[in-house]
Amino acid sequence: MSALLETHGLTAHYGDFQALFGIDFVVEPGEVVALIGANGAGKSTFLKSVTGLLKAPRDSVRFGGETISGLAPDKIVGRGIALVPEGRRLFPSLSVEENLMIGGFTRRAGAWNLNAVYKLFPILRERRHAPGTALSGGQQQMVAIGRALMSNPQLLICDELSLGLAPIVVKEIYDALPSITQDGLSLIVVEQDVATARAVSQRLYCLQEGRVSLTGRSQDVTHEQISKAYFGI
Ligand code: ATP
């Protein structure tokens, strides 16, 4: 079986500052992979490089067996990668439904549409005419996930879903993930909360100062290994 997503020796720079140093990272079809690491470790930079928001070196990112490094972000969405960005980034003046429709702009064939999103998060059907600004943080996160699913991705990347949300809301959001992955969709979950990251994923990668400091099966890695990989002590 060939990998769905594969980065090989991925590097990233902001001007003279190097943020990633040769990241090798694999996601298999249907797999949930967690990406953890302290603030500034390089998680968002990695996601930006994979989704085309930062230019990745030639041949360093492959998806479905083909090179995608160098493609524009919308072309990468068209290949089947969708991002749920940190901080949700909804259009505040647009309604829930309009925000979801924007996600369907680069639409691939598949089962996700407005009805499927409303079935996943019934509260969004009730609030479909409400503007983005009128929603709770949890509801905004549901819209951001729904918007990404509307493109019918093969790989969904979620950046810090739990940021700023109450634990009970975080649980509600994470409880929806199995219905999202049941048809074989793969997930990368970036999480500050290590316990949540381990619980929802099959494998994890930890970044430290732009390098992979630990990778393994989420249930097999120990607390000691994670602490060392996080902080380098
Ligand atoms: P966080 O959990 O805080 O989002 P992160 O693991 O996602 O952290 P990145 O945001 O990828 O980390 O940052 C990696 C490194 O790159 C940090 O040292 C950060 O200061 C630097 N960096 C990030 N964005 C920029 C930028 N636009 N210009 C310059 N340096 C940046």
PDB file of C-alpha atoms and ligand atoms in Angstrom:
ATOM      1  CA  MET A   1       0.000   0.000   0.000  1.00  0.00           C
ATOM      2  CA  SER A   2       1.485   3.376  -0.935  1.00  0.00           C
ATOM      3  CA  ALA A   3       1.284   6.325   1.439  1.00  0.00           C
ATOM      4  CA  LEU A   4      -1.416   8.950   0.958  1.00  0.00           C
ATOM      5  CA  LEU A   5       0.797  11.826   2.098  1.00  0.00           C
ATOM      6  CA  GLU A   6       4.556  11.668   2.230  1.00  0.00           C
ATOM      7  CA  THR A   7       7.038  14.421   2.977  1.00  0.00           C
ATOM      8  CA  HIS A   8      10.687  13.756   2.433  1.00  0.00           C
ATOM      9  CA  GLY A   9      13.387  16.037   3.808  1.00  0.00           C
ATOM     10  CA  LEU A  10      10.891  18.928   3.973  1.00  0.00           C
ATOM     11  CA  THR A  11      12.496  22.248   4.873  1.00  0.00           C
ATOM     12  CA  ALA A  12      10.914  25.694   5.357  1.00  0.00           C
ATOM     13  CA  HIS A  13      12.249  29.213   5.738  1.00  0.00           C
ATOM     14  CA  TYR A  14      10.918  32.622   6.684  1.00  0.00           C
ATOM     15  CA  GLY A  15      13.497  34.845   5.036  1.00  0.00           C
ATOM     16  CA  ASP A  16      16.843  33.868   6.593  1.00  0.00           C
ATOM     17  CA  PHE A  17      15.178  31.984   9.441  1.00  0.00           C
ATOM     18  CA  GLN A  18      14.927  28.220   8.951  1.00  0.00           C
ATOM     19  CA  ALA A  19      11.812  26.803  10.636  1.00  0.00           C
ATOM     20  CA  LEU A  20      11.843  23.162   9.405  1.00  0.00           C
ATOM     21  CA  PHE A  21      14.904  20.935   9.004  1.00  0.00           C
ATOM     22  CA  GLY A  22      14.211  17.875   6.856  1.00  0.00           C
ATOM     23  CA  ILE A  23      10.852  16.521   7.993  1.00  0.00           C
ATOM     24  CA  ASP A  24       9.983  12.939   6.949  1.00  0.00           C
ATOM     25  CA  PHE A  25       6.285  12.387   7.596  1.00  0.00           C
ATOM     26  CA  VAL A  26       3.820   9.765   6.328  1.00  0.00           C
ATOM     27  CA  VAL A  27       0.046   9.383   6.472  1.00  0.00           C
ATOM     28  CA  GLU A  28      -1.454   6.133   5.196  1.00  0.00           C
ATOM     29  CA  PRO A  29      -4.962   5.967   3.700  1.00  0.00           C
ATOM     30  CA  GLY A  30      -7.559   5.953   6.476  1.00  0.00           C
ATOM     31  CA  GLU A  31      -5.047   6.793   9.190  1.00  0.00           C
ATOM     32  CA  VAL A  32      -5.401   9.389  11.968  1.00  0.00           C
ATOM     33  CA  VAL A  33      -2.004  10.936  12.738  1.00  0.00           C
ATOM     34  CA  ALA A  34      -1.397  13.446  15.531  1.00  0.00           C
ATOM     35  CA  LEU A  35       1.199  16.215  15.288  1.00  0.00           C
ATOM     36  CA  ILE A  36       2.291  17.571  18.654  1.00  0.00           C
ATOM     37  CA  GLY A  37       5.003  19.875  19.938  1.00  0.00           C
ATOM     38  CA  ALA A  38       5.552  23.020  21.997  1.00  0.00           C
ATOM     39  CA  ASN A  39       4.724  26.550  20.811  1.00  0.00           C
ATOM     40  CA  GLY A  40       7.045  27.505  17.987  1.00  0.00           C
ATOM     41  CA  ALA A  41       8.113  23.897  17.256  1.00  0.00           C
ATOM     42  CA  GLY A  42       7.043  24.210  13.624  1.00  0.00           C
ATOM     43  CA  LYS A  43       3.616  22.544  13.489  1.00  0.00           C
ATOM     44  CA  SER A  44       1.820  25.377  11.669  1.00  0.00           C
ATOM     45  CA  THR A  45       4.793  25.824   9.344  1.00  0.00           C
ATOM     46  CA  PHE A  46       4.586  22.128   8.463  1.00  0.00           C
ATOM     47  CA  LEU A  47       0.862  22.440   7.703  1.00  0.00           C
ATOM     48  CA  LYS A  48       1.418  25.568   5.602  1.00  0.00           C
ATOM     49  CA  SER A  49       4.115  23.760   3.600  1.00  0.00           C
ATOM     50  CA  VAL A  50       1.861  20.755   2.933  1.00  0.00           C
ATOM     51  CA  THR A  51      -1.146  22.881   1.924  1.00  0.00           C
ATOM     52  CA  GLY A  52       0.833  25.223  -0.349  1.00  0.00           C
ATOM     53  CA  LEU A  53       0.562  28.369   1.805  1.00  0.00           C
ATOM     54  CA  LEU A  54       4.358  28.227   2.071  1.00  0.00           C
ATOM     55  CA  LYS A  55       6.354  27.108  -0.937  1.00  0.00           C
ATOM     56  CA  ALA A  56       7.836  23.664  -0.295  1.00  0.00           C
ATOM     57  CA  PRO A  57      11.050  22.529  -2.014  1.00  0.00           C
ATOM     58  CA  ARG A  58      10.579  20.564  -5.216  1.00  0.00           C
ATOM     59  CA  ASP A  59       9.625  16.904  -4.698  1.00  0.00           C
ATOM     60  CA  SER A  60       9.498  17.213  -0.902  1.00  0.00           C
ATOM     61  CA  VAL A  61       5.715  16.634  -0.635  1.00  0.00           C
ATOM     62  CA  ARG A  62       3.884  13.810  -2.399  1.00  0.00           C
ATOM     63  CA  PHE A  63       0.168  13.114  -2.220  1.00  0.00           C
ATOM     64  CA  GLY A  64      -1.496  10.038  -3.723  1.00  0.00           C
ATOM     65  CA  GLY A  65       1.853   9.167  -5.309  1.00  0.00           C
ATOM     66  CA  GLU A  66       2.234  12.521  -7.089  1.00  0.00           C
ATOM     67  CA  THR A  67       4.348  15.567  -6.306  1.00  0.00           C
ATOM     68  CA  ILE A  68       2.267  18.468  -4.980  1.00  0.00           C
ATOM     69  CA  SER A  69       5.065  20.742  -3.726  1.00  0.00           C
ATOM     70  CA  GLY A  70       4.993  23.963  -5.717  1.00  0.00           C
ATOM     71  CA  LEU A  71       1.256  23.795  -6.478  1.00  0.00           C
ATOM     72  CA  ALA A  72      -0.986  26.711  -5.471  1.00  0.00           C
ATOM     73  CA  PRO A  73      -3.199  26.175  -2.390  1.00  0.00           C
ATOM     74  CA  ASP A  74      -6.430  25.879  -4.410  1.00  0.00           C
ATOM     75  CA  LYS A  75      -4.852  23.247  -6.651  1.00  0.00           C
ATOM     76  CA  ILE A  76      -3.834  21.297  -3.544  1.00  0.00           C
ATOM     77  CA  VAL A  77      -7.435  21.456  -2.253  1.00  0.00           C
ATOM     78  CA  GLY A  78      -8.453  20.131  -5.670  1.00  0.00           C
ATOM     79  CA  ARG A  79      -6.098  17.161  -5.211  1.00  0.00           C
ATOM     80  CA  GLY A  80      -7.906  16.304  -1.949  1.00  0.00           C
ATOM     81  CA  ILE A  81      -6.285  18.042   1.023  1.00  0.00           C
ATOM     82  CA  ALA A  82      -8.457  20.362   3.152  1.00  0.00           C
ATOM     83  CA  LEU A  83      -7.328  22.439   6.122  1.00  0.00           C
ATOM     84  CA  VAL A  84      -9.324  23.467   9.180  1.00  0.00           C
ATOM     85  CA  PRO A  85      -7.171  26.473  10.128  1.00  0.00           C
ATOM     86  CA  GLU A  86      -6.243  27.500  13.639  1.00  0.00           C
ATOM     87  CA  GLY A  87      -8.719  30.126  14.840  1.00  0.00           C
ATOM     88  CA  ARG A  88     -11.492  28.938  12.465  1.00  0.00           C
ATOM     89  CA  ARG A  89     -11.222  31.962  10.099  1.00  0.00           C
ATOM     90  CA  LEU A  90     -14.913  32.146   9.139  1.00  0.00           C
ATOM     91  CA  PHE A  91     -16.288  35.041   7.100  1.00  0.00           C
ATOM     92  CA  PRO A  92     -18.058  36.898   9.932  1.00  0.00           C
ATOM     93  CA  SER A  93     -20.612  38.726   7.796  1.00  0.00           C
ATOM     94  CA  LEU A  94     -21.679  35.568   5.969  1.00  0.00           C
ATOM     95  CA  SER A  95     -24.200  33.046   7.294  1.00  0.00           C
ATOM     96  CA  VAL A  96     -23.343  29.520   8.396  1.00  0.00           C
ATOM     97  CA  GLU A  97     -24.671  28.174   5.117  1.00  0.00           C
ATOM     98  CA  GLU A  98     -22.748  30.694   3.006  1.00  0.00           C
ATOM     99  CA  ASN A  99     -19.539  29.842   4.862  1.00  0.00           C
ATOM    100  CA  LEU A 100     -20.149  26.155   4.164  1.00  0.00           C
ATOM    101  CA  MET A 101     -20.870  26.818   0.480  1.00  0.00           C
ATOM    102  CA  ILE A 102     -17.504  28.568   0.132  1.00  0.00           C
ATOM    103  CA  GLY A 103     -15.862  25.291   1.168  1.00  0.00           C
ATOM    104  CA  GLY A 104     -17.602  23.600  -1.742  1.00  0.00           C
ATOM    105  CA  PHE A 105     -16.108  26.017  -4.259  1.00  0.00           C
ATOM    106  CA  THR A 106     -13.306  23.606  -5.174  1.00  0.00           C
ATOM    107  CA  ARG A 107     -15.520  20.583  -5.035  1.00  0.00           C
ATOM    108  CA  ARG A 108     -14.442  17.037  -5.676  1.00  0.00           C
ATOM    109  CA  ALA A 109     -16.872  14.164  -6.180  1.00  0.00           C
ATOM    110  CA  GLY A 110     -17.961  12.593  -2.899  1.00  0.00           C
ATOM    111  CA  ALA A 111     -20.547  12.201  -0.193  1.00  0.00           C
ATOM    112  CA  TRP A 112     -20.051  15.528   1.610  1.00  0.00           C
ATOM    113  CA  ASN A 113     -22.626  18.230   0.922  1.00  0.00           C
ATOM    114  CA  LEU A 114     -24.724  20.632   3.017  1.00  0.00           C
ATOM    115  CA  ASN A 115     -27.080  17.871   4.150  1.00  0.00           C
ATOM    116  CA  ALA A 116     -24.247  15.585   5.213  1.00  0.00           C
ATOM    117  CA  VAL A 117     -22.633  18.410   7.220  1.00  0.00           C
ATOM    118  CA  TYR A 118     -25.980  19.228   8.880  1.00  0.00           C
ATOM    119  CA  LYS A 119     -26.398  15.540   9.750  1.00  0.00           C
ATOM    120  CA  LEU A 120     -22.943  15.538  11.345  1.00  0.00           C
ATOM    121  CA  PHE A 121     -23.613  18.762  13.306  1.00  0.00           C
ATOM    122  CA  PRO A 122     -27.422  19.200  13.607  1.00  0.00           C
ATOM    123  CA  ILE A 123     -27.058  22.530  15.446  1.00  0.00           C
ATOM    124  CA  LEU A 124     -25.678  24.037  12.221  1.00  0.00           C
ATOM    125  CA  ARG A 125     -28.925  23.273  10.377  1.00  0.00           C
ATOM    126  CA  GLU A 126     -30.841  25.147  13.085  1.00  0.00           C
ATOM    127  CA  ARG A 127     -28.444  28.082  12.862  1.00  0.00           C
ATOM    128  CA  ARG A 128     -27.877  28.004   9.115  1.00  0.00           C
ATOM    129  CA  HIS A 129     -29.031  31.602   8.559  1.00  0.00           C
ATOM    130  CA  ALA A 130     -27.094  33.032  11.524  1.00  0.00           C
ATOM    131  CA  PRO A 131     -23.990  35.107  10.771  1.00  0.00           C
ATOM    132  CA  GLY A 132     -20.622  33.653  11.746  1.00  0.00           C
ATOM    133  CA  THR A 133     -20.286  36.243  14.508  1.00  0.00           C
ATOM    134  CA  ALA A 134     -23.466  35.032  16.263  1.00  0.00           C
ATOM    135  CA  LEU A 135     -22.069  31.550  16.857  1.00  0.00           C
ATOM    136  CA  SER A 136     -20.369  30.122  19.929  1.00  0.00           C
ATOM    137  CA  GLY A 137     -16.709  29.090  19.584  1.00  0.00           C
ATOM    138  CA  GLY A 138     -17.715  25.429  19.333  1.00  0.00           C
ATOM    139  CA  GLN A 139     -20.286  26.145  16.634  1.00  0.00           C
ATOM    140  CA  GLN A 140     -17.704  28.161  14.697  1.00  0.00           C
ATOM    141  CA  GLN A 141     -15.350  25.200  14.892  1.00  0.00           C
ATOM    142  CA  MET A 142     -18.113  22.939  13.535  1.00  0.00           C
ATOM    143  CA  VAL A 143     -18.596  25.329  10.594  1.00  0.00           C
ATOM    144  CA  ALA A 144     -14.839  25.351   9.945  1.00  0.00           C
ATOM    145  CA  ILE A 145     -14.784  21.535   9.886  1.00  0.00           C
ATOM    146  CA  GLY A 146     -17.917  21.404   7.727  1.00  0.00           C
ATOM    147  CA  ARG A 147     -16.473  23.962   5.311  1.00  0.00           C
ATOM    148  CA  ALA A 148     -13.334  21.822   4.881  1.00  0.00           C
ATOM    149  CA  LEU A 149     -15.407  18.653   4.381  1.00  0.00           C
ATOM    150  CA  MET A 150     -17.470  20.355   1.644  1.00  0.00           C
ATOM    151  CA  SER A 151     -14.489  19.980  -0.716  1.00  0.00           C
ATOM    152  CA  ASN A 152     -14.670  16.198  -0.229  1.00  0.00           C
ATOM    153  CA  PRO A 153     -11.039  15.767   0.807  1.00  0.00           C
ATOM    154  CA  GLN A 154      -9.083  12.526   1.110  1.00  0.00           C
ATOM    155  CA  LEU A 155      -7.003  14.131   3.849  1.00  0.00           C
ATOM    156  CA  LEU A 156      -8.405  16.544   6.417  1.00  0.00           C
ATOM    157  CA  ILE A 157      -5.918  18.568   8.450  1.00  0.00           C
ATOM    158  CA  CYS A 158      -7.165  20.048  11.723  1.00  0.00           C
ATOM    159  CA  ASP A 159      -5.022  22.744  13.360  1.00  0.00           C
ATOM    160  CA  GLU A 160      -5.629  23.006  17.121  1.00  0.00           C
ATOM    161  CA  LEU A 161      -9.337  22.206  17.169  1.00  0.00           C
ATOM    162  CA  SER A 162      -9.544  22.580  20.934  1.00  0.00           C
ATOM    163  CA  LEU A 163      -7.980  26.049  21.157  1.00  0.00           C
ATOM    164  CA  GLY A 164     -10.119  28.330  23.343  1.00  0.00           C
ATOM    165  CA  LEU A 165     -12.966  25.838  23.730  1.00  0.00           C
ATOM    166  CA  ALA A 166     -14.439  24.396  26.937  1.00  0.00           C
ATOM    167  CA  PRO A 167     -13.550  20.727  27.564  1.00  0.00           C
ATOM    168  CA  ILE A 168     -17.155  19.566  27.027  1.00  0.00           C
ATOM    169  CA  VAL A 169     -17.235  21.292  23.623  1.00  0.00           C
ATOM    170  CA  VAL A 170     -13.862  19.810  22.698  1.00  0.00           C
ATOM    171  CA  LYS A 171     -15.262  16.370  23.500  1.00  0.00           C
ATOM    172  CA  GLU A 172     -18.321  17.011  21.329  1.00  0.00           C
ATOM    173  CA  ILE A 173     -16.104  18.006  18.391  1.00  0.00           C
ATOM    174  CA  TYR A 174     -13.743  15.048  18.784  1.00  0.00           C
ATOM    175  CA  ASP A 175     -16.700  12.664  19.168  1.00  0.00           C
ATOM    176  CA  ALA A 176     -17.665  13.600  15.594  1.00  0.00           C
ATOM    177  CA  LEU A 177     -14.315  12.493  14.141  1.00  0.00           C
ATOM    178  CA  PRO A 178     -15.159   8.753  13.805  1.00  0.00           C
ATOM    179  CA  SER A 179     -18.158   9.622  11.577  1.00  0.00           C
ATOM    180  CA  ILE A 180     -15.808  11.702   9.451  1.00  0.00           C
ATOM    181  CA  THR A 181     -13.177   8.984   9.062  1.00  0.00           C
ATOM    182  CA  GLN A 182     -15.556   6.021   8.636  1.00  0.00           C
ATOM    183  CA  ASP A 183     -15.395   6.155   4.839  1.00  0.00           C
ATOM    184  CA  GLY A 184     -11.606   6.015   4.769  1.00  0.00           C
ATOM    185  CA  LEU A 185     -10.744   9.732   5.009  1.00  0.00           C
ATOM    186  CA  SER A 186      -7.334  10.350   6.614  1.00  0.00           C
ATOM    187  CA  LEU A 187      -6.733  12.949   9.295  1.00  0.00           C
ATOM    188  CA  ILE A 188      -3.825  14.955  10.644  1.00  0.00           C
ATOM    189  CA  VAL A 189      -4.684  16.411  14.020  1.00  0.00           C
ATOM    190  CA  VAL A 190      -2.485  19.139  15.481  1.00  0.00           C
ATOM    191  CA  GLU A 191      -3.074  19.272  19.217  1.00  0.00           C
ATOM    192  CA  GLN A 192      -1.525  20.985  22.230  1.00  0.00           C
ATOM    193  CA  ASP A 193      -3.374  18.580  24.514  1.00  0.00           C
ATOM    194  CA  VAL A 194      -1.224  15.447  24.386  1.00  0.00           C
ATOM    195  CA  ALA A 195      -3.804  13.186  26.066  1.00  0.00           C
ATOM    196  CA  THR A 196      -6.395  14.086  23.414  1.00  0.00           C
ATOM    197  CA  ALA A 197      -3.832  13.717  20.634  1.00  0.00           C
ATOM    198  CA  ARG A 198      -2.921  10.206  21.780  1.00  0.00           C
ATOM    199  CA  ALA A 199      -6.522   9.146  22.342  1.00  0.00           C
ATOM    200  CA  VAL A 200      -7.743  10.051  18.855  1.00  0.00           C
ATOM    201  CA  SER A 201      -4.749   8.986  16.738  1.00  0.00           C
ATOM    202  CA  GLN A 202      -3.070   5.762  15.659  1.00  0.00           C
ATOM    203  CA  ARG A 203       0.375   7.321  15.285  1.00  0.00           C
ATOM    204  CA  LEU A 204       1.972  10.559  16.347  1.00  0.00           C
ATOM    205  CA  TYR A 205       4.860  12.804  15.441  1.00  0.00           C
ATOM    206  CA  CYS A 206       6.382  15.286  17.866  1.00  0.00           C
ATOM    207  CA  LEU A 207       8.279  18.302  16.528  1.00  0.00           C
ATOM    208  CA  GLN A 208      10.957  20.167  18.424  1.00  0.00           C
ATOM    209  CA  GLU A 209      12.703  23.200  16.960  1.00  0.00           C
ATOM    210  CA  GLY A 210      11.796  22.204  13.423  1.00  0.00           C
ATOM    211  CA  ARG A 211      12.808  18.543  13.646  1.00  0.00           C
ATOM    212  CA  VAL A 212      10.922  15.303  14.337  1.00  0.00           C
ATOM    213  CA  SER A 213      11.907  14.477  17.913  1.00  0.00           C
ATOM    214  CA  LEU A 214       9.646  11.432  18.316  1.00  0.00           C
ATOM    215  CA  THR A 215       7.388   9.256  16.190  1.00  0.00           C
ATOM    216  CA  GLY A 216       5.603   6.010  16.939  1.00  0.00           C
ATOM    217  CA  ARG A 217       2.285   4.341  17.634  1.00  0.00           C
ATOM    218  CA  SER A 218       0.293   6.643  19.908  1.00  0.00           C
ATOM    219  CA  GLN A 219      -0.502   3.913  22.413  1.00  0.00           C
ATOM    220  CA  ASP A 220       3.112   2.713  22.595  1.00  0.00           C
ATOM    221  CA  VAL A 221       4.980   5.952  23.274  1.00  0.00           C
ATOM    222  CA  THR A 222       5.519   6.680  26.974  1.00  0.00           C
ATOM    223  CA  HIS A 223       4.974   9.900  28.929  1.00  0.00           C
ATOM    224  CA  GLU A 224       8.733  10.101  29.477  1.00  0.00           C
ATOM    225  CA  GLN A 225       9.413   9.850  25.748  1.00  0.00           C
ATOM    226  CA  ILE A 226       6.845  12.559  25.038  1.00  0.00           C
ATOM    227  CA  SER A 227       8.203  14.934  27.719  1.00  0.00           C
ATOM    228  CA  LYS A 228      11.709  14.518  26.348  1.00  0.00           C
ATOM    229  CA  ALA A 229      10.520  14.983  22.749  1.00  0.00           C
ATOM    230  CA  TYR A 230       8.557  18.099  23.723  1.00  0.00           C
ATOM    231  CA  PHE A 231      11.117  19.918  25.776  1.00  0.00           C
ATOM    232  CA  GLY A 232      14.375  18.132  24.996  1.00  0.00           C
ATOM    233  CA  ILE A 233      15.065  17.413  28.681  1.00  0.00           C
TER     234      ILE A 233
HETATM  235  P1  ATP B   1       2.167  27.302  17.807  1.00  0.00           P
HETATM  236  O1  ATP B   1       1.729  26.126  18.580  1.00  0.00           O
HETATM  237  O2  ATP B   1       2.521  28.490  18.655  1.00  0.00           O
HETATM  238  O3  ATP B   1       1.270  27.643  16.647  1.00  0.00           O
HETATM  239  P2  ATP B   1       3.957  26.003  15.945  1.00  0.00           P
HETATM  240  O4  ATP B   1       4.525  24.699  16.389  1.00  0.00           O
HETATM  241  O5  ATP B   1       2.831  25.964  14.988  1.00  0.00           O
HETATM  242  O6  ATP B   1       3.608  26.887  17.209  1.00  0.00           O
HETATM  243  P3  ATP B   1       5.202  27.680  13.979  1.00  0.00           P
HETATM  244  O7  ATP B   1       4.130  28.712  14.018  1.00  0.00           O
HETATM  245  O8  ATP B   1       5.265  26.786  12.809  1.00  0.00           O
HETATM  246  O9  ATP B   1       5.180  26.822  15.315  1.00  0.00           O
HETATM  247  O10 ATP B   1       6.595  28.448  14.134  1.00  0.00           O
HETATM  248  C1  ATP B   1       7.857  27.812  13.933  1.00  0.00           C
HETATM  249  C2  ATP B   1       8.952  28.853  14.023  1.00  0.00           C
HETATM  250  O11 ATP B   1       8.839  29.750  12.918  1.00  0.00           O
HETATM  251  C3  ATP B   1       8.876  29.728  15.271  1.00  0.00           C
HETATM  252  O12 ATP B   1      10.201  29.992  15.708  1.00  0.00           O
HETATM  253  C4  ATP B   1       8.214  30.991  14.798  1.00  0.00           C
HETATM  254  O13 ATP B   1       8.646  32.115  15.550  1.00  0.00           O
HETATM  255  C5  ATP B   1       8.705  31.093  13.360  1.00  0.00           C
HETATM  256  N1  ATP B   1       7.711  31.750  12.485  1.00  0.00           N
HETATM  257  C6  ATP B   1       6.442  31.372  12.296  1.00  0.00           C
HETATM  258  N2  ATP B   1       5.811  32.187  11.415  1.00  0.00           N
HETATM  259  C7  ATP B   1       6.736  33.106  11.038  1.00  0.00           C
HETATM  260  C8  ATP B   1       6.722  34.228  10.160  1.00  0.00           C
HETATM  261  N3  ATP B   1       5.640  34.549   9.453  1.00  0.00           N
HETATM  262  N4  ATP B   1       7.874  34.951  10.030  1.00  0.00           N
HETATM  263  C9  ATP B   1       8.979  34.619  10.724  1.00  0.00           C
HETATM  264  N5  ATP B   1       9.064  33.583  11.569  1.00  0.00           N
HETATM  265  C10 ATP B   1       7.962  32.824  11.732  1.00  0.00           C
END
